[in-house]
Amino acid sequence: MSTAAASADFTLPKVKTDWLPILLVPAFMLAALPLVGDPSTWVTLTVAALAMGMMIFLMASGLTLVFGLMDVLNFGHGVFISFGAYVSLIVLVPLADWVEAHNVWLNISVLLLCVLAAMLVTGALGWAFERVVIRPVYGMHLKQILITMGGMIVAEQMIHVIWGASPIPIKLPETFRGAFVLGDAAMEKYRVIAVVLGLTVFGAMYAVLNRTKIGLLIRAGVENPEMVEALGYRIRRLFVGVFIAGSALAGLGGVLWAFYRQTLTAGMGMEVNVLIFIVIIIGGLGSVGGCFVGSLLVALIANYTGFLAPKLALISNILLMVLILLWRPQGLFPVAKR
Amino acid sequence: MLHSLLSGDYPRSRPLAAILLIILIGLALTPFLFPGSQPLNTAAKVCIFIILVASYDLLLGYTGIVSFAHTMFYGIGGYGVAIALHSAGPHWGPLALGALSALVLAILLALVIGLFSLRVRAIFFAMITLAVASAFAVLASQLSDITGGEDGLSFRGPALLRRSFQLFEEPVFGIDITGKVLGYYLLFFIALGLFLLALRVVNSPFGRVLQAIRENEFRAEALGYRVVVYRSLANCLSAGMAACAGMLTALWNDYTNPDTTLSFAIMIDILLMVVIGGMGTLYGAAIGATLFIIAQNYLQVLMGQLSEALSAAGIPLLPLLFHADRWFLWLGILFVLSVYFFPTGIVGKLRSLRK
């Protein structure tokens, strides 16, 4: 009786939040303001950067979670992005009228249908990928890298087989074209949408990870998979779930990215993959929060330097990565024992 | 004699020895056996890729680290020669200077990347090299004042290596010994020399330590070998060899551009050649490169015919799968299967046949 009372009073010490890396984001924004000079240009650049950051985050979050949970780094992650983007064609081609319609609801529903289709297909693809490609090579890093590269080659070629090798142009739904004008600052509508969608997903993900039992298990699994297994939870099943979710998120990111670029190419996923790797290295392999901060930092610095010094922008993300690794060699939010 | 040439590392399988001998003789006699510029180009490409793939195998197969920056070093070699010859004219002096500075740059860069990321984990190295290499490729295509941008640089090689140069008045065995043929033999012997050097390296005590690190990093460290130092050295060595391959390509083609030296597609090609040929054996590099380039040049034709035949027969999806441009799909599948089922590649398979 007394022990029960004692344990009821006992509360876990609060986990300390590491504010320094988070503060980097507003610090970057403020530092850029005097450099850019014109406030309205600054607003435009910042919104563009936030939109880009959200898209990168959506695409990268699955990868970093999968790595954290099961120590599997999927070099073929980019393929889910490409696949997601191409799958939106399934919706866009038959519903071309809805895209052109001057009706907000039709436009929104066509976008949501694209997202839904892409997430379903890439989720299923992720399940198959985990089954066929990754399961036999758990715990073998070298083989994982090789095999996921191989999977990527095959999947990319399959895109060529199904949809043809030439780039396909796609159109944004009518409502999302153009820009909001706020004072002197122009913000492309679609970018605002991307920010809203990205924040929603991040909020949902944060809630699931921190407020549900599944989330608790996932976080515990990142810290110590053996212990979670010893407590009677099937970590494998959890992992498959996370892999599917991560692939579906990559598909979602792929759709957003495709509408942003307005062209589809089979290699588009692999092109962003490099950026994604930089982001998850910066954030700390396995950390979702770090991935979020890392995406924002990379996007902000890319947009600001793109405006201030275009030549420097080409290697700005590498420089950012080098600086951050010099400061914290394991990334912004190092995950224990990794 | 043979023992010291091969550093005691014999093929250890009759069929393997026969294949290697065919490749060697074929490459050595290409100008005489298959006259014309197309076969000569293919043979030169095979020689270059054997070096490139062998140097990559030094990393992947022998040391057990995955790098995606190999094309970067290849490109540095290519651009070193191209920039020197483009700006200073077709002489041997600039060529040597360009080659030397490219070599130094490649090795220094490899050292920096290695020291920066090899301390952590193999997977980290793979990601960082991928990022650095892609940034380098973007830089090379954007800094058009120096590198010629997307178009790259065209230049003229030294007079001795040009098509218009004739070594002898009379044809030898019915073949004019032009500067191109001379250039081919220069390339062939440099490639052969580098390959034998690589064999020497992997069979030296140094090479044994690399293999020990691949098998068990922790134990190698416990035995007193500084893993970081050995890995960095292997990385530098491999980068230097890749740069040499790049120089040879530039000299052979008389041009260097991002597509043929820096693109990620070439990186994937190298990966496929190493794995299909056999990781951890340099002979695998030779076989993988030869097979891949022959497939690249001739498999497409074969598949095109198959595809036409299939579509003539009225089968729906298959013609698309066998379309001539899809040859890479099949190599990709072969790659995945070989990682699973025969990780030692063709060479390992041939060697195990005997037992």
XYZ file of C-alpha atoms in Angstrom:
693
model
C 0.000 0.000 0.000
C 2.665 2.399 1.012
C 4.784 1.634 -2.044
C 1.800 2.297 -4.311
C 1.254 5.647 -2.662
C 4.916 6.457 -2.991
C 4.975 5.587 -6.684
C 1.872 7.702 -7.275
C 3.651 10.725 -5.857
C 6.779 9.988 -7.810
C 6.965 11.939 -11.049
C 9.615 11.498 -13.673
C 12.077 14.359 -13.949
C 11.190 16.561 -16.873
C 13.219 16.026 -19.997
C 15.264 19.121 -20.641
C 14.638 20.728 -23.986
C 17.761 21.699 -25.833
C 16.817 25.224 -26.927
C 20.058 26.261 -28.572
C 19.543 24.582 -31.961
C 15.888 25.622 -32.053
C 16.862 29.223 -31.443
C 19.163 29.007 -34.448
C 16.150 29.201 -36.770
C 14.819 32.623 -35.660
C 18.417 33.777 -35.266
C 19.046 32.965 -38.915
C 15.918 34.772 -39.992
C 16.794 37.900 -38.010
C 20.404 37.859 -39.168
C 19.258 37.745 -42.764
C 16.950 40.761 -42.406
C 19.637 43.494 -42.462
C 21.585 41.587 -45.124
C 18.612 41.327 -47.461
C 17.682 44.916 -46.658
C 14.199 45.226 -48.092
C 11.622 43.805 -45.603
C 9.131 42.753 -48.280
C 11.807 40.785 -50.147
C 12.724 39.260 -46.827
C 9.132 38.140 -46.221
C 8.942 36.590 -49.687
C 12.223 34.772 -49.211
C 11.304 33.560 -45.751
C 7.940 32.192 -46.836
C 9.589 30.442 -49.764
C 12.176 28.996 -47.409
C 9.574 27.814 -44.925
C 7.620 26.099 -47.701
C 10.747 24.404 -48.976
C 11.729 23.428 -45.460
C 8.336 21.836 -44.802
C 8.538 19.806 -47.976
C 12.030 18.631 -47.148
C 10.914 17.770 -43.650
C 8.011 15.674 -44.928
C 10.329 13.764 -47.197
C 13.111 13.350 -44.639
C 11.164 12.533 -41.476
C 10.392 8.961 -42.487
C 13.998 8.253 -43.324
C 15.345 9.521 -40.030
C 12.743 7.629 -37.999
C 13.452 4.390 -39.817
C 17.133 4.866 -39.222
C 16.654 5.680 -35.563
C 14.359 2.777 -34.908
C 16.010 -0.028 -36.799
C 19.420 1.244 -37.807
C 18.491 0.928 -41.463
C 19.490 3.704 -43.806
C 17.439 3.546 -46.950
C 19.454 4.993 -49.815
C 16.494 4.323 -52.056
C 14.223 6.633 -50.102
C 14.161 9.060 -53.015
C 12.266 6.545 -55.075
C 9.218 6.868 -52.841
C 9.282 10.587 -53.523
C 9.364 10.018 -57.268
C 6.684 7.363 -57.069
C 4.431 9.586 -54.996
C 4.815 12.334 -57.536
C 4.030 10.063 -60.472
C 1.074 8.428 -58.750
C -0.626 11.825 -58.571
C -0.977 11.449 -62.339
C -3.523 8.701 -61.711
C -5.742 11.361 -60.177
C -4.716 14.317 -62.311
C -5.266 12.796 -65.724
C -8.902 11.675 -65.329
C -9.791 14.708 -63.208
C -8.178 17.312 -65.453
C -11.465 19.288 -65.428
C -11.350 19.639 -61.668
C -7.849 21.072 -61.856
C -8.952 23.765 -64.288
C -12.304 24.441 -62.588
C -12.799 27.833 -60.930
C -14.133 26.139 -57.863
C -12.175 26.109 -54.636
C -13.677 22.883 -53.366
C -13.021 20.928 -56.530
C -9.442 22.230 -56.532
C -8.876 21.301 -52.930
C -10.403 17.875 -53.341
C -8.258 17.112 -56.351
C -5.148 18.017 -54.344
C -6.277 15.899 -51.429
C -7.098 12.988 -53.739
C -3.598 13.233 -55.197
C -2.113 13.167 -51.721
C -4.296 10.251 -50.669
C -3.509 8.177 -53.745
C 0.188 8.904 -53.452
C 0.295 8.001 -49.768
C -1.609 4.769 -50.309
C 0.568 3.632 -53.167
C 3.894 4.611 -51.617
C 2.821 3.093 -48.304
C 2.105 -0.198 -50.045
C 5.350 0.115 -51.958
C 7.193 0.750 -48.710
C 5.694 -2.390 -47.230
C 6.842 -4.427 -50.225
C 10.255 -2.755 -50.185
C 10.723 -3.627 -46.526
C 9.647 -7.210 -47.133
C 11.613 -7.944 -50.258
C 14.616 -5.675 -50.169
C 15.470 -4.726 -46.619
C 14.416 -7.606 -44.394
C 17.214 -9.982 -45.468
C 19.938 -7.459 -44.687
C 19.166 -6.219 -41.180
C 22.282 -5.344 -39.251
C 24.559 -5.310 -42.290
C 25.245 -1.714 -43.186
C 27.328 -2.300 -46.244
C 24.775 -4.595 -47.796
C 21.956 -2.240 -46.838
C 23.554 0.583 -48.751
C 24.152 -1.601 -51.783
C 20.778 -3.278 -51.762
C 18.778 -0.097 -51.299
C 20.741 1.518 -54.119
C 19.863 -1.511 -56.238
C 16.212 -1.232 -55.247
C 16.326 2.411 -56.225
C 17.750 1.627 -59.662
C 15.084 -0.986 -60.331
C 12.229 1.185 -59.062
C 13.415 4.200 -61.029
C 13.574 2.111 -64.168
C 10.089 0.794 -63.443
C 8.859 4.403 -63.449
C 10.330 4.684 -66.914
C 8.564 1.494 -67.931
C 5.178 2.587 -66.587
C 5.117 6.310 -67.343
C 7.789 6.711 -70.002
C 11.198 8.335 -69.756
C 10.442 11.894 -70.797
C 9.604 14.594 -68.210
C 5.876 15.168 -67.703
C 4.536 18.672 -67.034
C 1.763 19.002 -64.446
C -0.446 21.929 -63.535
C -1.383 23.354 -60.178
C -5.113 23.451 -59.430
C -6.594 26.802 -60.424
C -7.073 28.198 -56.897
C -3.463 27.726 -55.892
C -1.920 29.601 -58.791
C -0.672 33.143 -58.337
C 0.309 34.914 -55.169
C -1.070 36.720 -52.150
C 0.140 40.291 -51.965
C 0.654 41.647 -48.491
C 1.852 45.214 -48.660
C 4.860 44.990 -50.952
C 5.571 41.343 -50.213
C 4.320 38.687 -52.601
C 3.794 35.189 -51.286
C 2.966 32.431 -53.710
C -0.302 30.845 -52.639
C 0.959 27.351 -53.126
C 3.890 27.950 -50.799
C 1.540 29.077 -48.061
C -0.493 25.922 -48.597
C 2.673 23.841 -48.359
C 3.600 25.518 -45.076
C 0.145 24.855 -43.632
C 0.170 21.226 -44.757
C 3.688 20.695 -43.466
C 2.926 22.204 -40.075
C -0.221 20.083 -39.796
C 1.704 16.908 -40.476
C 4.476 17.904 -38.098
C 1.898 18.658 -35.403
C 0.177 15.323 -35.963
C 3.472 13.492 -35.925
C 4.560 15.264 -32.769
C 1.273 14.403 -31.105
C 1.470 10.748 -32.112
C 5.062 10.440 -30.978
C 4.572 12.188 -27.644
C 0.967 11.560 -26.661
C 0.140 8.017 -27.740
C 1.266 4.591 -26.693
C 2.525 3.780 -30.178
C 4.599 6.933 -30.085
C 5.967 5.986 -26.701
C 6.967 2.585 -28.036
C 8.597 4.119 -31.085
C 10.593 6.542 -28.968
C 11.561 3.750 -26.614
C 12.530 1.630 -29.609
C 14.856 4.361 -30.844
C 16.550 4.454 -27.459
C 16.799 0.744 -26.849
C 15.138 -1.784 -29.161
C 16.180 -4.872 -27.193
C 14.554 -3.597 -24.042
C 11.283 -2.846 -25.813
C 11.318 -6.343 -27.246
C 12.116 -7.819 -23.846
C 9.064 -6.067 -22.435
C 6.934 -8.052 -24.829
C 6.308 -5.704 -27.735
C 6.957 -6.831 -31.250
C 9.482 -4.308 -32.416
C 9.499 -5.803 -35.907
C 5.853 -5.024 -36.412
C 6.381 -1.553 -35.076
C 9.218 -1.093 -37.471
C 7.206 -2.231 -40.476
C 4.534 0.267 -39.466
C 7.052 3.075 -39.214
C 8.570 2.111 -42.536
C 5.167 2.225 -44.219
C 4.359 5.548 -42.591
C 7.733 6.951 -43.570
C 7.276 5.869 -47.174
C 3.778 7.339 -47.261
C 5.136 10.635 -45.920
C 7.790 10.581 -48.624
C 4.984 10.077 -51.139
C 3.127 13.065 -49.683
C 6.290 15.135 -49.876
C 6.732 13.921 -53.437
C 3.293 15.200 -54.473
C 3.942 18.594 -52.909
C 7.383 18.753 -54.457
C 6.018 17.790 -57.865
C 3.421 20.577 -57.801
C 6.152 22.938 -56.711
C 8.450 22.029 -59.599
C 5.533 21.429 -61.981
C 7.454 18.760 -63.865
C 7.854 15.072 -63.171
C 11.098 13.248 -63.775
C 12.041 9.812 -62.501
C 15.253 11.188 -61.032
C 13.568 13.941 -59.008
C 13.551 11.879 -55.833
C 17.210 11.085 -56.072
C 18.007 14.764 -56.576
C 16.304 15.705 -53.316
C 17.781 12.684 -51.608
C 21.100 14.484 -51.276
C 19.373 17.384 -49.539
C 17.532 14.956 -47.302
C 20.753 13.295 -46.244
C 22.264 16.645 -45.379
C 19.180 17.467 -43.337
C 19.195 14.287 -41.315
C 22.933 14.511 -40.720
C 22.506 18.070 -39.479
C 19.554 17.127 -37.308
C 21.216 14.070 -35.818
C 20.468 10.643 -37.301
C 17.211 9.351 -35.853
C 15.893 12.575 -34.368
C 12.577 13.887 -35.711
C 12.886 17.252 -33.991
C 16.398 17.611 -35.334
C 15.122 16.756 -38.778
C 12.554 19.563 -38.514
C 15.096 22.137 -37.389
C 17.613 20.886 -39.957
C 15.097 21.185 -42.821
C 14.271 24.750 -41.855
C 17.930 25.715 -41.533
C 18.868 24.201 -44.874
C 15.932 25.816 -46.643
C 16.516 29.216 -45.047
C 20.185 29.312 -45.875
C 19.542 28.091 -49.429
C 16.997 30.845 -50.063
C 18.916 33.672 -48.432
C 22.242 32.867 -50.062
C 20.436 32.238 -53.341
C 19.364 35.882 -53.166
C 22.543 37.361 -51.711
C 25.280 35.326 -53.407
C 23.938 32.886 -56.021
C 27.274 31.178 -56.595
C 27.695 30.503 -52.901
C 24.193 29.036 -52.692
C 25.364 25.987 -54.617
C 27.484 24.806 -51.743
C 25.731 26.627 -48.911
C 24.145 23.465 -47.534
C 27.483 21.640 -47.483
C 29.052 24.580 -45.641
C 26.170 24.579 -43.171
C 26.658 20.861 -42.603
C 30.386 21.260 -42.042
C 29.870 24.107 -39.556
C 27.222 22.235 -37.626
C 29.280 19.066 -37.498
C 32.240 21.046 -36.224
C 29.995 22.371 -33.476
C 28.177 19.113 -32.742
C 29.793 16.116 -34.469
C 26.695 13.941 -33.950
C 24.244 16.521 -35.313
C 22.051 19.068 -33.554
C 20.102 16.568 -31.469
C 22.273 13.514 -31.007
C 20.264 10.374 -30.378
C 21.681 8.331 -27.529
C 24.262 5.648 -28.369
C 24.195 6.251 -32.099
C 58.414 -13.585 -62.664
C 54.660 -14.136 -62.891
C 54.540 -14.580 -59.156
C 56.057 -11.208 -58.455
C 54.005 -9.521 -61.211
C 50.740 -10.763 -59.758
C 52.032 -10.366 -56.196
C 51.209 -13.999 -55.523
C 47.507 -13.410 -56.033
C 46.650 -15.932 -58.730
C 43.151 -16.259 -60.209
C 42.887 -19.681 -58.457
C 40.361 -21.045 -60.924
C 40.878 -22.335 -64.445
C 37.832 -20.705 -66.052
C 38.612 -17.436 -64.299
C 42.209 -17.516 -65.516
C 40.986 -18.249 -69.029
C 38.518 -15.323 -68.976
C 41.146 -12.958 -67.635
C 43.604 -14.080 -70.268
C 41.009 -13.520 -72.987
C 40.342 -10.018 -71.653
C 44.061 -9.241 -71.452
C 44.872 -10.525 -74.914
C 41.762 -8.975 -76.377
C 42.648 -5.576 -74.953
C 46.291 -5.877 -75.907
C 45.554 -6.736 -79.540
C 42.366 -4.738 -80.126
C 43.909 -2.432 -82.772
C 44.924 -5.478 -84.782
C 42.038 -7.846 -84.101
C 39.160 -5.367 -84.528
C 40.209 -2.511 -86.793
C 38.118 0.642 -86.709
C 37.551 3.368 -84.185
C 34.428 1.957 -82.481
C 36.112 -1.184 -81.061
C 39.163 0.860 -80.120
C 36.985 3.308 -78.197
C 35.242 0.451 -76.419
C 38.573 -1.140 -75.516
C 39.921 2.143 -74.189
C 36.792 2.590 -72.101
C 37.200 -0.918 -70.726
C 40.819 -0.201 -69.730
C 39.841 3.039 -68.018
C 36.948 1.526 -66.170
C 39.015 -1.423 -65.005
C 41.262 1.060 -63.213
C 38.359 3.083 -61.907
C 36.500 0.032 -60.650
C 39.645 -1.566 -59.201
C 40.351 1.589 -57.244
C 36.771 1.609 -55.987
C 37.081 -2.027 -54.998
C 40.032 -1.042 -52.854
C 37.532 0.913 -50.770
C 34.368 -1.121 -51.013
C 35.677 -4.645 -51.305
C 38.879 -4.498 -49.322
C 38.297 -1.841 -46.688
C 34.539 -2.189 -46.417
C 33.600 1.471 -46.743
C 31.103 2.864 -49.206
C 32.000 6.092 -50.922
C 29.849 7.978 -53.393
C 32.564 10.494 -54.201
C 34.538 8.290 -56.533
C 33.320 10.087 -59.641
C 34.421 13.330 -58.041
C 38.037 12.168 -58.016
C 37.613 10.762 -61.510
C 36.338 14.166 -62.563
C 39.185 15.982 -60.838
C 41.650 13.952 -62.910
C 39.728 14.663 -66.085
C 39.397 18.367 -65.428
C 43.025 18.689 -64.328
C 44.228 17.497 -67.723
C 41.499 19.343 -69.607
C 42.089 22.712 -67.950
C 45.860 22.455 -68.381
C 45.734 21.478 -72.047
C 42.898 23.864 -72.832
C 44.664 26.896 -71.432
C 48.318 26.127 -72.182
C 48.099 24.312 -75.498
C 48.872 20.738 -76.559
C 52.261 20.117 -74.988
C 53.621 17.532 -72.606
C 54.667 20.116 -70.004
C 51.171 21.443 -69.196
C 49.860 17.888 -69.377
C 52.283 16.765 -66.675
C 51.553 19.838 -64.584
C 47.784 19.370 -64.898
C 48.035 15.686 -64.080
C 50.220 16.287 -61.070
C 48.103 19.056 -59.618
C 44.932 17.010 -60.155
C 46.542 14.100 -58.338
C 47.566 16.272 -55.405
C 44.152 17.918 -55.218
C 42.350 14.571 -55.322
C 44.497 13.092 -52.573
C 44.208 16.163 -50.345
C 40.451 16.296 -50.778
C 40.173 12.598 -49.994
C 42.252 13.124 -46.879
C 40.079 15.991 -45.666
C 36.824 14.144 -46.298
C 38.250 11.035 -44.694
C 39.507 12.728 -41.570
C 36.253 14.570 -41.278
C 33.855 11.666 -41.591
C 35.664 8.330 -41.398
C 36.057 8.627 -37.647
C 32.349 8.213 -37.121
C 30.659 5.385 -38.980
C 30.719 3.807 -42.393
C 27.175 4.934 -43.097
C 28.059 8.511 -42.246
C 30.907 8.445 -44.724
C 28.562 7.218 -47.454
C 26.131 10.067 -46.865
C 28.749 12.769 -46.604
C 30.576 11.668 -49.735
C 27.257 11.674 -51.575
C 26.596 15.239 -50.481
C 30.089 16.478 -51.264
C 30.188 14.792 -54.657
C 26.868 16.262 -55.714
C 27.965 19.712 -54.603
C 31.173 19.272 -56.596
C 29.231 18.250 -59.694
C 27.034 21.348 -59.377
C 30.076 23.536 -58.909
C 31.793 22.086 -61.963
C 28.765 22.723 -64.147
C 28.190 26.243 -62.794
C 31.711 27.680 -62.709
C 31.758 27.886 -66.471
C 34.707 30.294 -66.611
C 37.021 27.563 -65.407
C 35.331 24.318 -66.347
C 33.327 25.241 -69.431
C 30.025 24.583 -67.663
C 27.652 21.904 -68.952
C 29.479 21.697 -72.274
C 32.785 20.945 -70.620
C 36.149 21.595 -72.225
C 37.452 20.380 -75.555
C 41.146 20.522 -76.254
C 43.885 18.982 -78.387
C 46.216 16.370 -77.019
C 49.964 16.338 -77.709
C 50.822 15.917 -81.395
C 52.201 12.432 -80.834
C 48.768 11.114 -79.835
C 46.692 12.567 -82.667
C 45.000 10.606 -85.402
C 47.019 12.443 -88.037
C 50.354 11.281 -86.647
C 51.994 8.266 -88.331
C 54.712 6.347 -86.511
C 55.846 4.278 -89.502
C 55.597 4.879 -93.228
C 54.292 1.371 -93.803
C 51.321 -0.280 -92.089
C 52.238 -2.962 -89.529
C 50.193 -6.160 -89.966
C 47.903 -4.179 -92.213
C 47.259 -1.479 -89.635
C 48.475 2.106 -89.756
C 50.182 2.912 -86.477
C 48.544 6.284 -85.976
C 48.836 8.500 -82.928
C 45.495 7.085 -81.800
C 46.875 3.555 -81.709
C 49.945 4.847 -79.927
C 47.677 6.632 -77.451
C 45.755 3.418 -76.924
C 48.907 1.526 -76.058
C 50.011 4.293 -73.706
C 46.639 4.014 -71.996
C 46.722 0.219 -71.989
C 50.140 -0.024 -70.366
C 49.407 2.644 -67.779
C 46.184 0.834 -66.935
C 47.971 -2.506 -66.719
C 50.670 -0.977 -64.536
C 48.137 0.591 -62.206
C 46.204 -2.658 -61.981
C 49.329 -4.601 -61.031
C 50.184 -1.877 -58.532
C 46.747 -2.259 -56.973
C 47.314 -6.022 -56.780
C 50.612 -5.319 -55.056
C 48.885 -3.025 -52.552
C 46.108 -5.386 -51.584
C 48.525 -8.269 -51.127
C 50.950 -6.276 -49.018
C 50.805 -6.217 -45.219
C 48.986 -2.901 -45.606
C 46.312 -4.608 -47.688
C 45.950 -7.321 -45.080
C 45.275 -4.709 -42.432
C 42.578 -3.205 -44.646
C 40.924 -6.591 -44.931
C 41.182 -7.046 -41.186
C 39.403 -3.732 -40.701
C 36.696 -4.842 -43.096
C 36.165 -8.068 -41.198
C 36.295 -6.662 -37.699
C 37.095 -3.047 -37.102
C 37.136 -3.385 -33.346
C 39.578 -6.264 -33.343
C 41.902 -4.546 -35.798
C 41.998 -1.537 -33.513
C 42.637 -3.798 -30.542
C 45.571 -5.371 -32.353
C 47.161 -1.954 -32.470
C 46.308 -0.719 -35.950
C 44.954 2.802 -36.110
C 41.781 2.167 -38.078
C 41.255 5.824 -38.995
C 44.765 6.118 -40.399
C 44.464 2.977 -42.496
C 41.038 3.907 -43.796
C 42.184 7.407 -44.692
C 45.223 6.018 -46.498
C 43.059 3.600 -48.452
C 40.727 6.454 -49.298
C 43.623 8.612 -50.549
C 45.105 5.775 -52.561
C 41.810 5.003 -54.187
C 41.182 8.681 -54.917
C 44.601 8.991 -56.535
C 43.959 6.001 -58.770
C 40.542 7.311 -59.728
C 42.127 10.630 -60.661
C 44.602 8.764 -62.889
C 41.690 7.045 -64.623
C 40.114 10.460 -65.128
C 43.283 11.815 -66.719
C 43.437 8.880 -69.110
C 39.792 9.407 -70.118
C 40.363 13.082 -70.790
C 43.464 12.373 -72.813
C 41.714 9.689 -74.828
C 38.512 11.614 -75.566
C 40.072 15.071 -75.963
C 37.245 16.496 -73.914
C 35.945 16.517 -70.340
C 32.416 17.397 -69.315
C 30.268 16.860 -66.219
C 28.126 14.160 -67.823
C 30.966 11.818 -68.680
C 32.972 12.251 -65.484
C 30.961 13.617 -62.580
C 27.418 12.376 -63.020
C 25.798 10.155 -60.445
C 24.923 7.692 -63.202
C 28.611 6.827 -63.558
C 28.864 6.295 -59.819
C 26.048 3.767 -60.049
C 27.739 2.114 -63.025
C 30.899 1.686 -60.957
C 28.933 0.219 -58.080
C 27.274 -2.275 -60.396
C 30.565 -3.289 -61.982
C 32.204 -3.922 -58.613
C 29.350 -5.953 -57.203
C 28.610 -7.991 -60.314
C 32.283 -8.711 -60.908
C 32.961 -9.570 -57.293
C 33.751 -7.384 -54.308
C 37.076 -7.895 -52.619
C 38.881 -9.265 -55.663
C 40.573 -6.995 -58.148
C 40.012 -9.565 -60.874
C 36.318 -9.014 -60.261
C 36.810 -5.368 -61.154
C 38.339 -6.384 -64.480
C 35.555 -8.817 -65.287
C 32.775 -6.535 -64.059
C 33.994 -3.570 -66.065
C 34.454 -5.584 -69.236
C 31.077 -7.262 -68.935
C 29.257 -4.040 -68.148
C 30.708 -2.051 -71.010
C 30.101 -4.827 -73.498
C 26.525 -5.032 -72.203
C 26.184 -1.269 -72.465
C 27.258 -1.357 -76.088
C 25.667 -4.551 -77.312
C 22.893 -5.623 -74.912
C 20.737 -2.695 -75.984
C 20.720 -3.877 -79.570
C 19.780 -7.374 -78.498
C 16.989 -6.149 -76.251
C 15.682 -3.852 -78.947
C 15.295 -6.818 -81.251
C 13.619 -8.875 -78.535
C 11.244 -6.019 -77.779
C 10.274 -5.695 -81.436
C 9.716 -9.401 -81.710
C 7.518 -9.341 -78.583
C 5.437 -6.415 -79.718
C 5.034 -8.053 -83.099
C 3.670 -11.081 -81.259
C 1.118 -8.772 -79.612
C 2.093 -9.254 -75.968
C 1.184 -6.131 -73.953
C 3.589 -5.144 -71.136
C 6.669 -7.161 -72.046
C 7.875 -5.069 -75.002
C 8.106 -2.096 -72.624
C 10.129 -4.129 -70.142
C 12.533 -5.220 -72.846
C 12.733 -1.860 -74.567
C 16.313 -1.073 -75.580
C 16.503 1.812 -73.107
C 15.577 -0.504 -70.244
C 18.782 -2.535 -70.234
C 19.662 -0.800 -66.999
C 16.588 -2.282 -65.339
C 17.929 -5.764 -65.919
C 21.375 -4.859 -64.704
C 19.746 -3.380 -61.612
C 17.894 -6.616 -60.964
C 21.093 -8.560 -61.530
C 22.781 -6.240 -59.038
C 20.171 -6.811 -56.324
C 20.237 -10.553 -56.891
C 24.010 -10.679 -56.780
C 24.144 -8.792 -53.479
C 21.790 -11.398 -52.008
C 22.810 -14.632 -53.584
C 26.398 -14.334 -54.636
C 27.998 -11.468 -52.762
C 31.402 -12.518 -54.019
C 30.229 -11.933 -57.581
C 31.301 -13.739 -60.702
C 34.836 -14.262 -59.451
C 33.696 -15.828 -56.198
C 31.295 -18.068 -58.090
C 33.996 -19.240 -60.477
C 36.425 -19.866 -57.651
C 33.936 -21.935 -55.692
C 33.206 -24.117 -58.718
C 36.472 -25.958 -58.252
C 35.729 -27.117 -54.740
